[in-house]
mmCIF file with all atom_site columns, C-alpha atoms in Angstrom:
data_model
loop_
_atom_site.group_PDB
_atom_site.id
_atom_site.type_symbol
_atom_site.label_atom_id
_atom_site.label_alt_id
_atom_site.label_comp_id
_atom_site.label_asym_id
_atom_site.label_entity_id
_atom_site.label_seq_id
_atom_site.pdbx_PDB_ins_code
_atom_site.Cartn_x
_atom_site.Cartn_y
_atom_site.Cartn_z
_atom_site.occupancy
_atom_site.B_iso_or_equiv
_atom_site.pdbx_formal_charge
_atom_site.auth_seq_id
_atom_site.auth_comp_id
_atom_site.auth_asym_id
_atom_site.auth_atom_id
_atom_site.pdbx_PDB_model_num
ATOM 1   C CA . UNK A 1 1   ? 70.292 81.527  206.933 1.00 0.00 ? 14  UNK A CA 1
ATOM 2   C CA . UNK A 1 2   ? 72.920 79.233  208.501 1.00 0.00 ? 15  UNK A CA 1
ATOM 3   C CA . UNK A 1 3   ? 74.684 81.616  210.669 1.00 0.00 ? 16  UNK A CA 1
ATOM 4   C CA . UNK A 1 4   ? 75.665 84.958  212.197 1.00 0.00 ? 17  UNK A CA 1
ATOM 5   C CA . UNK A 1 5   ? 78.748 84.470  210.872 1.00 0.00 ? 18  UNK A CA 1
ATOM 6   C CA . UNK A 1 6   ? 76.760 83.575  207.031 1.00 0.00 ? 19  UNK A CA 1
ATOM 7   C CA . UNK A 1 7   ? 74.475 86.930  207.816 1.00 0.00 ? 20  UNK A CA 1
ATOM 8   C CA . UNK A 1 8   ? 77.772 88.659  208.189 1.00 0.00 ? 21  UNK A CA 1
ATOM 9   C CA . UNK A 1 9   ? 79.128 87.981  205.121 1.00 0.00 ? 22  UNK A CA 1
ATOM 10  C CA . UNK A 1 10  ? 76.121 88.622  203.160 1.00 0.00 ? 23  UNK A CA 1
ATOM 11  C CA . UNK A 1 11  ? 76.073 92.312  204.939 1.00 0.00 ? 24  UNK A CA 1
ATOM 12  C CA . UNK A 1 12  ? 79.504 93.130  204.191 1.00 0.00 ? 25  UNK A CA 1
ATOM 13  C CA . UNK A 1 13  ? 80.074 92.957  200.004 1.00 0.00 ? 26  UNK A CA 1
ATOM 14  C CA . UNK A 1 14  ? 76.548 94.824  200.466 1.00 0.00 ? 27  UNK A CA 1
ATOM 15  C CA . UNK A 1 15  ? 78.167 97.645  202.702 1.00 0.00 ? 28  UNK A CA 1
ATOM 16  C CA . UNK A 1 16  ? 81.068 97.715  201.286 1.00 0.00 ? 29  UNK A CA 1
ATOM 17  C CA . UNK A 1 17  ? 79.928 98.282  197.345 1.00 0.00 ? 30  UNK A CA 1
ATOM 18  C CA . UNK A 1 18  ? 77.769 100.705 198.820 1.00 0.00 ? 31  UNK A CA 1
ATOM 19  C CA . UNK A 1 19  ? 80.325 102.449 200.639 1.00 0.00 ? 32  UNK A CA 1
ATOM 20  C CA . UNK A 1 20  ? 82.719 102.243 197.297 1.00 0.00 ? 33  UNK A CA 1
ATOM 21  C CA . UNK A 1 21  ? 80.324 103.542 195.320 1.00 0.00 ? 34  UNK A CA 1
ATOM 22  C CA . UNK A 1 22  ? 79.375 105.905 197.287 1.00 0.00 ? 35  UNK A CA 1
ATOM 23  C CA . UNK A 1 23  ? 81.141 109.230 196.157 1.00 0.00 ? 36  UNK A CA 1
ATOM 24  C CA . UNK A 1 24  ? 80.593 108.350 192.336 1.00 0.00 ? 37  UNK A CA 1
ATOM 25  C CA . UNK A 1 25  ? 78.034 111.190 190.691 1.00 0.00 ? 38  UNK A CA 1
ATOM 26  C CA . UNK A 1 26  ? 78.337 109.629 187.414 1.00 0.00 ? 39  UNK A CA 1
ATOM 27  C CA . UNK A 1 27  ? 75.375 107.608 185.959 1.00 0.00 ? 40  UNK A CA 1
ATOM 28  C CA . UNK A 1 28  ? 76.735 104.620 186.254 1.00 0.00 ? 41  UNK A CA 1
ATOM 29  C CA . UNK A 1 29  ? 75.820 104.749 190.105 1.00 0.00 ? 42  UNK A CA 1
ATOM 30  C CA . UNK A 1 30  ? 71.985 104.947 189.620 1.00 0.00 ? 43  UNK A CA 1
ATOM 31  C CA . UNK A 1 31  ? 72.043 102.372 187.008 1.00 0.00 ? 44  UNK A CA 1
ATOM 32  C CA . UNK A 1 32  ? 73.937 99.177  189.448 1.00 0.00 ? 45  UNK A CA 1
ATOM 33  C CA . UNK A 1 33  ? 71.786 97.169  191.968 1.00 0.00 ? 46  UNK A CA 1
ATOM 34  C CA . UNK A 1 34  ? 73.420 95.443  194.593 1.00 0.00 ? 47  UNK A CA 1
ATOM 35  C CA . UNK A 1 35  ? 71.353 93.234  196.822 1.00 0.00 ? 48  UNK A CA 1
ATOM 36  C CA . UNK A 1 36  ? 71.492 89.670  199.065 1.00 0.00 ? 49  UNK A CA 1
ATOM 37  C CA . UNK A 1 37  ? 69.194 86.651  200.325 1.00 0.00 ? 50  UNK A CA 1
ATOM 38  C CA . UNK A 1 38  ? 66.374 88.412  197.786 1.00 0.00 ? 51  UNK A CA 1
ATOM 39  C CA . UNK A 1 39  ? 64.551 85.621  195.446 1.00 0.00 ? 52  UNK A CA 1
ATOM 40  C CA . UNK A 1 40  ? 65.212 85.720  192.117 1.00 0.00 ? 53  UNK A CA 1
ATOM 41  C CA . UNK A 1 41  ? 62.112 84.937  189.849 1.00 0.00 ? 54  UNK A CA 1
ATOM 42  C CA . UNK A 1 42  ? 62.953 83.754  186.600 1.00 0.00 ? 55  UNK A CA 1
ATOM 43  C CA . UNK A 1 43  ? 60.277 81.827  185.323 1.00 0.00 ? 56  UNK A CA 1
ATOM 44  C CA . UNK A 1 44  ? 59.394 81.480  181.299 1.00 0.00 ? 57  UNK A CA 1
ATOM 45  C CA . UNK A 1 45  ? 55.254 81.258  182.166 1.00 0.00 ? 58  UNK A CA 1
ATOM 46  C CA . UNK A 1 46  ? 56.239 84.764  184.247 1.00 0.00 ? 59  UNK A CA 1
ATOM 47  C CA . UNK A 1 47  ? 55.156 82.466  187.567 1.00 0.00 ? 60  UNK A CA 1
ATOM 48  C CA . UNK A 1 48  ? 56.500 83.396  190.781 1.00 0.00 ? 61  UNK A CA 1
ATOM 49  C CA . UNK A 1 49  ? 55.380 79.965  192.086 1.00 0.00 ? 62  UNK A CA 1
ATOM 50  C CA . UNK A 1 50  ? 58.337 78.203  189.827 1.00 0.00 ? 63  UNK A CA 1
ATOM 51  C CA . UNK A 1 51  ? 61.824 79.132  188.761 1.00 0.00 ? 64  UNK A CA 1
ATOM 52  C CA . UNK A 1 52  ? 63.505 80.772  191.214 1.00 0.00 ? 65  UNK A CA 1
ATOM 53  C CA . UNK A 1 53  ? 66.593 81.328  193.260 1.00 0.00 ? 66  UNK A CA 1
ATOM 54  C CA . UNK A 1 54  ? 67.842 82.891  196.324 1.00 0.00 ? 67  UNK A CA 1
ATOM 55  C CA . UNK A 1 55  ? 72.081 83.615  195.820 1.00 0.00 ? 68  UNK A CA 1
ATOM 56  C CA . UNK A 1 56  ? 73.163 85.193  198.888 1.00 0.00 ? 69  UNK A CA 1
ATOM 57  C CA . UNK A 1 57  ? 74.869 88.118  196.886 1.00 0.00 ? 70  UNK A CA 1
ATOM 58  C CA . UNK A 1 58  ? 74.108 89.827  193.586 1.00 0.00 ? 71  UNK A CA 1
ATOM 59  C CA . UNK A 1 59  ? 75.158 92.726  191.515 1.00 0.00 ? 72  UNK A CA 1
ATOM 60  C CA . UNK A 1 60  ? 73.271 93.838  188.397 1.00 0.00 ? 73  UNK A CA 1
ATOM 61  C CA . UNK A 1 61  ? 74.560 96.501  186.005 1.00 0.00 ? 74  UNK A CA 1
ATOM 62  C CA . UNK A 1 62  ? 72.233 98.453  183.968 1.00 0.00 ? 75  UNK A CA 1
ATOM 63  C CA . UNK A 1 63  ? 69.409 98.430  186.314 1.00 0.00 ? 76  UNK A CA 1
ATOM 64  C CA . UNK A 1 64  ? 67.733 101.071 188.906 1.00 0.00 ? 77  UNK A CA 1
ATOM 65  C CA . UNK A 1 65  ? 69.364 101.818 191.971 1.00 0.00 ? 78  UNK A CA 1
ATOM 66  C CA . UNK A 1 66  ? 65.978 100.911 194.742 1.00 0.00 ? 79  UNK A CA 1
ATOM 67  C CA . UNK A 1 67  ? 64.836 98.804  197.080 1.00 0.00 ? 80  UNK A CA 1
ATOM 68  C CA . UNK A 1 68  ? 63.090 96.001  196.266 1.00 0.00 ? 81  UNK A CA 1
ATOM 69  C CA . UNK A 1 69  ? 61.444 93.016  197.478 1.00 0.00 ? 82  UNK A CA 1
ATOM 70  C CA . UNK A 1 70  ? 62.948 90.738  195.131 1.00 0.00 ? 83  UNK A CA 1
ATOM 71  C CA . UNK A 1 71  ? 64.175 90.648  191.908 1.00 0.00 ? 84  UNK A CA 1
ATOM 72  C CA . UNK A 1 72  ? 61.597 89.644  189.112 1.00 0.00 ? 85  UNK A CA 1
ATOM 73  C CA . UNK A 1 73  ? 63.208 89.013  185.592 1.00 0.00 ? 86  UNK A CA 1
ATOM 74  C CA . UNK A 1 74  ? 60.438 89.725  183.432 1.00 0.00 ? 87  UNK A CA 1
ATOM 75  C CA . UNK A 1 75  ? 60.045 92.882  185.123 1.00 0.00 ? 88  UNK A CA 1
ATOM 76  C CA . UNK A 1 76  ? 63.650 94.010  184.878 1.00 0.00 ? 89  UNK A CA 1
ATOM 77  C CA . UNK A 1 77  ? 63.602 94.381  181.340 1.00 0.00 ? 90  UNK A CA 1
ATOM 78  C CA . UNK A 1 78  ? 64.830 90.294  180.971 1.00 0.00 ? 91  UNK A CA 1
ATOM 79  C CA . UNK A 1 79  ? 67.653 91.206  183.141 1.00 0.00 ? 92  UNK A CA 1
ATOM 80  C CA . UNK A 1 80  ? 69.578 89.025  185.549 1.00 0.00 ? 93  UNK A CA 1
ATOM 81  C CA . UNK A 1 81  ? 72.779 89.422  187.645 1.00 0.00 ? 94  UNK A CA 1
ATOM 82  C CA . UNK A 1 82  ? 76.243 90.388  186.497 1.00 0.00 ? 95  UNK A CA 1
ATOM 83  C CA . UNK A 1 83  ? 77.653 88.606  189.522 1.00 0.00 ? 96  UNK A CA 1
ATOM 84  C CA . UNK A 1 84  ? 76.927 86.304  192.328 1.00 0.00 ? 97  UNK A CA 1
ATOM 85  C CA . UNK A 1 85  ? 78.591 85.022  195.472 1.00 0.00 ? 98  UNK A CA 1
ATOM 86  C CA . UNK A 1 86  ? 77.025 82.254  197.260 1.00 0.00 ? 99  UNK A CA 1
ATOM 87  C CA . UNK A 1 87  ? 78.126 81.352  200.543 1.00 0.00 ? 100 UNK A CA 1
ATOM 88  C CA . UNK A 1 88  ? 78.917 77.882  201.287 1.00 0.00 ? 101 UNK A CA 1
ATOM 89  C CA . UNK A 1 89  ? 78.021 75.738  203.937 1.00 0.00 ? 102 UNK A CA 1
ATOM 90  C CA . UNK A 1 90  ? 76.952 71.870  205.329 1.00 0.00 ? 103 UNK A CA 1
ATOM 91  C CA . UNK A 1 91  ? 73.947 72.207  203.710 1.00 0.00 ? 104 UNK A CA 1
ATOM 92  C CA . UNK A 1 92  ? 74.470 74.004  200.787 1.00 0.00 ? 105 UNK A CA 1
ATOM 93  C CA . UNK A 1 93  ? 77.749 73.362  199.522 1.00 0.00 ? 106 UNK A CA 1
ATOM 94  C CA . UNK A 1 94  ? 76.699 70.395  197.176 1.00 0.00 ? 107 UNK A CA 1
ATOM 95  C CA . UNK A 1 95  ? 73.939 72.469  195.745 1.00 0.00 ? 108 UNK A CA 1
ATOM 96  C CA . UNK A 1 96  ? 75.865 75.976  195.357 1.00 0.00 ? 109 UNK A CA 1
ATOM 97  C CA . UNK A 1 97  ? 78.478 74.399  193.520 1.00 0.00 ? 110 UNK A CA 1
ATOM 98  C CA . UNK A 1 98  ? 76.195 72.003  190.913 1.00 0.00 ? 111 UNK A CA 1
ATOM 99  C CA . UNK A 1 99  ? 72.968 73.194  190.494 1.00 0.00 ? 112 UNK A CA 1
ATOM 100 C CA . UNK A 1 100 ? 73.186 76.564  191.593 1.00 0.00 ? 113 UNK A CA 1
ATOM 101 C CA . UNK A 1 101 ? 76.253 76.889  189.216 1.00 0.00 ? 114 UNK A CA 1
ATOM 102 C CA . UNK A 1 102 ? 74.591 74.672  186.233 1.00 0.00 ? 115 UNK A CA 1
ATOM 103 C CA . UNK A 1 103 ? 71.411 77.140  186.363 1.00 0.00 ? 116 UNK A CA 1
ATOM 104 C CA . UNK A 1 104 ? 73.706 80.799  186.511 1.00 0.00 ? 117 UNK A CA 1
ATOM 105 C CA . UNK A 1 105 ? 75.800 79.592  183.680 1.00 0.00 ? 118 UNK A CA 1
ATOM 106 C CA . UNK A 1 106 ? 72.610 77.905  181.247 1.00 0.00 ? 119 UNK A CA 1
ATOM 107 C CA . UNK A 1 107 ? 70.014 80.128  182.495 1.00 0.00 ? 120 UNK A CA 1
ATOM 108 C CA . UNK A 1 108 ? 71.179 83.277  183.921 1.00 0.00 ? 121 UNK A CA 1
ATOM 109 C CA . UNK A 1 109 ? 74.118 83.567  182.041 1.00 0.00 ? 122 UNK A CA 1
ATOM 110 C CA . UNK A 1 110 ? 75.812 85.210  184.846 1.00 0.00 ? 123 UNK A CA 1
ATOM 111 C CA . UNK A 1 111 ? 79.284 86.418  183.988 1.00 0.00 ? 124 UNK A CA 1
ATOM 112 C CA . UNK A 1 112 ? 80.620 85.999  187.463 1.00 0.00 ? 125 UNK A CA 1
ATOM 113 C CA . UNK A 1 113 ? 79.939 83.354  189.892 1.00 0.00 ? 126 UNK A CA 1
ATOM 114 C CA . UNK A 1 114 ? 82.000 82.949  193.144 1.00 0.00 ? 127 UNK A CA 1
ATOM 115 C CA . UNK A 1 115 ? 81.368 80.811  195.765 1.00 0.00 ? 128 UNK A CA 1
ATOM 116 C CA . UNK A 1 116 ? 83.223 81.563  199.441 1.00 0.00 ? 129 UNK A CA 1
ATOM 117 C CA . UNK A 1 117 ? 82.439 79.000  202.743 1.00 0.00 ? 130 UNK A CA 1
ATOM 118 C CA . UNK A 1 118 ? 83.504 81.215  205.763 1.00 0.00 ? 131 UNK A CA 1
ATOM 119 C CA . UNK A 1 119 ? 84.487 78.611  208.118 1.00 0.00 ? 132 UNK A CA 1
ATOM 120 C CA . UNK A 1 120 ? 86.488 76.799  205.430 1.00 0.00 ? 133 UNK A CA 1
ATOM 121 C CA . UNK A 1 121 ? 87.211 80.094  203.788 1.00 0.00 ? 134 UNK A CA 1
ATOM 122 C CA . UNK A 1 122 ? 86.808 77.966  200.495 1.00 0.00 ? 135 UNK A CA 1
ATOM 123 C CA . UNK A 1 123 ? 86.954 80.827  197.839 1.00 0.00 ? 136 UNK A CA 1
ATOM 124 C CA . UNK A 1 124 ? 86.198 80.148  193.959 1.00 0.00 ? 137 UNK A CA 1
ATOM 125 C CA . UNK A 1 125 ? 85.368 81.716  191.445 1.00 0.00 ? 138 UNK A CA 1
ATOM 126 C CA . UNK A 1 126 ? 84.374 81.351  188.149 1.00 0.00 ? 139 UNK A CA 1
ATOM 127 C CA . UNK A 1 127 ? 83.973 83.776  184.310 1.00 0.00 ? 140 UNK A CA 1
ATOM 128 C CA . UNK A 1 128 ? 81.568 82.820  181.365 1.00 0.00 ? 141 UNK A CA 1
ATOM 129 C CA . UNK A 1 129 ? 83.984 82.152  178.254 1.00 0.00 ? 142 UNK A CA 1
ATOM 130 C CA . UNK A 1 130 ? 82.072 81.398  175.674 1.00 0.00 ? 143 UNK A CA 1
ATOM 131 C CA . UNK A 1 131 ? 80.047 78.752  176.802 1.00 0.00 ? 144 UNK A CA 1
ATOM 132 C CA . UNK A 1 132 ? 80.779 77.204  180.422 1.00 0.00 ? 145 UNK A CA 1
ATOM 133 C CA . UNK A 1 133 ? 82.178 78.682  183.310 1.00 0.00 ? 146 UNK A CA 1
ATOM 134 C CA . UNK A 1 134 ? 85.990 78.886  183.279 1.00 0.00 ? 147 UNK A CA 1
ATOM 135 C CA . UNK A 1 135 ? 87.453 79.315  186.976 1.00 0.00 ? 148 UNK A CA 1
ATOM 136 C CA . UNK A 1 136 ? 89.486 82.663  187.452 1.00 0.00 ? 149 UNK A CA 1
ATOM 137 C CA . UNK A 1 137 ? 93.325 82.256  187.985 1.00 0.00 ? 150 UNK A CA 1
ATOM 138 C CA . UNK A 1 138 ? 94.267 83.694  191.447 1.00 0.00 ? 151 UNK A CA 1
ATOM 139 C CA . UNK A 1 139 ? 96.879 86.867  191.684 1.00 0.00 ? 152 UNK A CA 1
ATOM 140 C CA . UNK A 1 140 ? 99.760 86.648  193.731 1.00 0.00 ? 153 UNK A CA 1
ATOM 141 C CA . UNK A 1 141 ? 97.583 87.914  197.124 1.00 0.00 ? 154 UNK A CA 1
ATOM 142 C CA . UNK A 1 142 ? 94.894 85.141  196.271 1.00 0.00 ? 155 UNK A CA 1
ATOM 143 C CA . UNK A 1 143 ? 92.608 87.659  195.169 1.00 0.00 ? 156 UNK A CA 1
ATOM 144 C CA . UNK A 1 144 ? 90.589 86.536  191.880 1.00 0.00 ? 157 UNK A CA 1
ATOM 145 C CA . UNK A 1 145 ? 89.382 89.387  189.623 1.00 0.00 ? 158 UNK A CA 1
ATOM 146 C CA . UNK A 1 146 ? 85.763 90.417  188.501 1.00 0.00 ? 159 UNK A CA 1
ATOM 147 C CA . UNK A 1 147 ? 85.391 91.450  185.008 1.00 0.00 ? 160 UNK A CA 1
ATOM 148 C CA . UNK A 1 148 ? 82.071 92.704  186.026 1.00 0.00 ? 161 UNK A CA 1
ATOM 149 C CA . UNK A 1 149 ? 83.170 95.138  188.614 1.00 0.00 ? 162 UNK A CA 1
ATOM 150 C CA . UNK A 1 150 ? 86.294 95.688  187.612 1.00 0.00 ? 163 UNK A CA 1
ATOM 151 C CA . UNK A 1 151 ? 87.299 94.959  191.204 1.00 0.00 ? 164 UNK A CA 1
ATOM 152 C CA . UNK A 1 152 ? 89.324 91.797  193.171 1.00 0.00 ? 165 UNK A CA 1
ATOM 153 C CA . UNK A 1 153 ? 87.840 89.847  195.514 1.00 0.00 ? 166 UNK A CA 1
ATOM 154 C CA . UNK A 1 154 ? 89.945 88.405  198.241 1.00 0.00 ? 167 UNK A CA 1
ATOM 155 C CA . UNK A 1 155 ? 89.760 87.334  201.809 1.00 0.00 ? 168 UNK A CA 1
ATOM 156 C CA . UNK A 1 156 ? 91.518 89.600  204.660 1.00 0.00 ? 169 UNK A CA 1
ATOM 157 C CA . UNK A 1 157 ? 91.195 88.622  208.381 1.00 0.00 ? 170 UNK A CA 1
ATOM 158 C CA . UNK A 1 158 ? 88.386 85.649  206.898 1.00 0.00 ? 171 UNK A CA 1
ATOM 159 C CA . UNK A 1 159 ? 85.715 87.820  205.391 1.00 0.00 ? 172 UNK A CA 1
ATOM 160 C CA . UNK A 1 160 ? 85.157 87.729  201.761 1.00 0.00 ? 173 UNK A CA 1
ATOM 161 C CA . UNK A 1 161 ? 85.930 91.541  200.672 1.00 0.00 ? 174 UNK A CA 1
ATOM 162 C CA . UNK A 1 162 ? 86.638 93.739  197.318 1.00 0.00 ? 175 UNK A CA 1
ATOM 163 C CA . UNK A 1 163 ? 89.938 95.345  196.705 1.00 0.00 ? 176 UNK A CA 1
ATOM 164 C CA . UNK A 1 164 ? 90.317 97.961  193.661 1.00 0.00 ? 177 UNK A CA 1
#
């Protein structure tokens, strides 16, 4: 953790899914996961000592709606995230936007991948097409659209939020 101001924004996409979600009685509700700073194991051999990776935010679709201690691929049916947001910083940056973005588009195959630094309030993000990541065209508010959620994500007053 690098900050209050990093443990912040990690709280808030959580809170605020939560909260959006909140009045929806349809299945899709049970079946989304929403989670942050959890290690995700994603290891071939099915080793938690290898392969894995801790985004700071994660959504996946399709799966149960509990608590966990982490998310373990092989026992998730093979799943991994629809979307992640990693949070930038001095001592991430480099990593969040080359290896951390190399590994969710080969390996994860996650269709969205954003990145946001809240001091900076550097904000990317980026859609699998095909094969690589392709970054998403801004609206006219600066807001960049999830496929995944069908939701925007934009800053307001410098945290990262979602906007229908």
């Amino acid at each position: 953790m690098e900050s209050d101001l990093h443990r912040d924004q990690i709280d808030l996409p959580i809170r605020l899914l939560r909260w959006l979600w909140q009045d929806r009685q349809d299945q899709d509700r049970q079946n989304i996961h929403v989670s942050g700073n959890v290690t995700v194991y994603y290891s071939p051999q099915q080793r938690k000592s290898e392969d894995f990776r801790g985004p700071d935010f994660f959504v996946v679709l399709g799966a149960e709606n509990r608590t966990r201690k982490s998310w373990v691929v092989w026992e998730e049916g093979g799943k991994y995230p629809n979307l992640i947001i990693e949070l930038l910083s001095d001592s991430t940056a480099k990593t969040d936007r080359t290896l951390k973005k190399e590994i969710y588009q080969d390996i994860f195959r996650t269709p969205d991948y954003f990145w946001f630094d809240p001091s900076s309030l550097e904000f990317q993000g980026f859609d699998l097409v095909g094969g690589p990541y392709q970054p998403i065209p801004p609206n006219a508010q600066g807001w960049l659209w999830s496929q995944q959620l069908k939701l925007f994500l934009g800053i307001q007053a410098k945290p990262l939020r979602f906007y229908p």
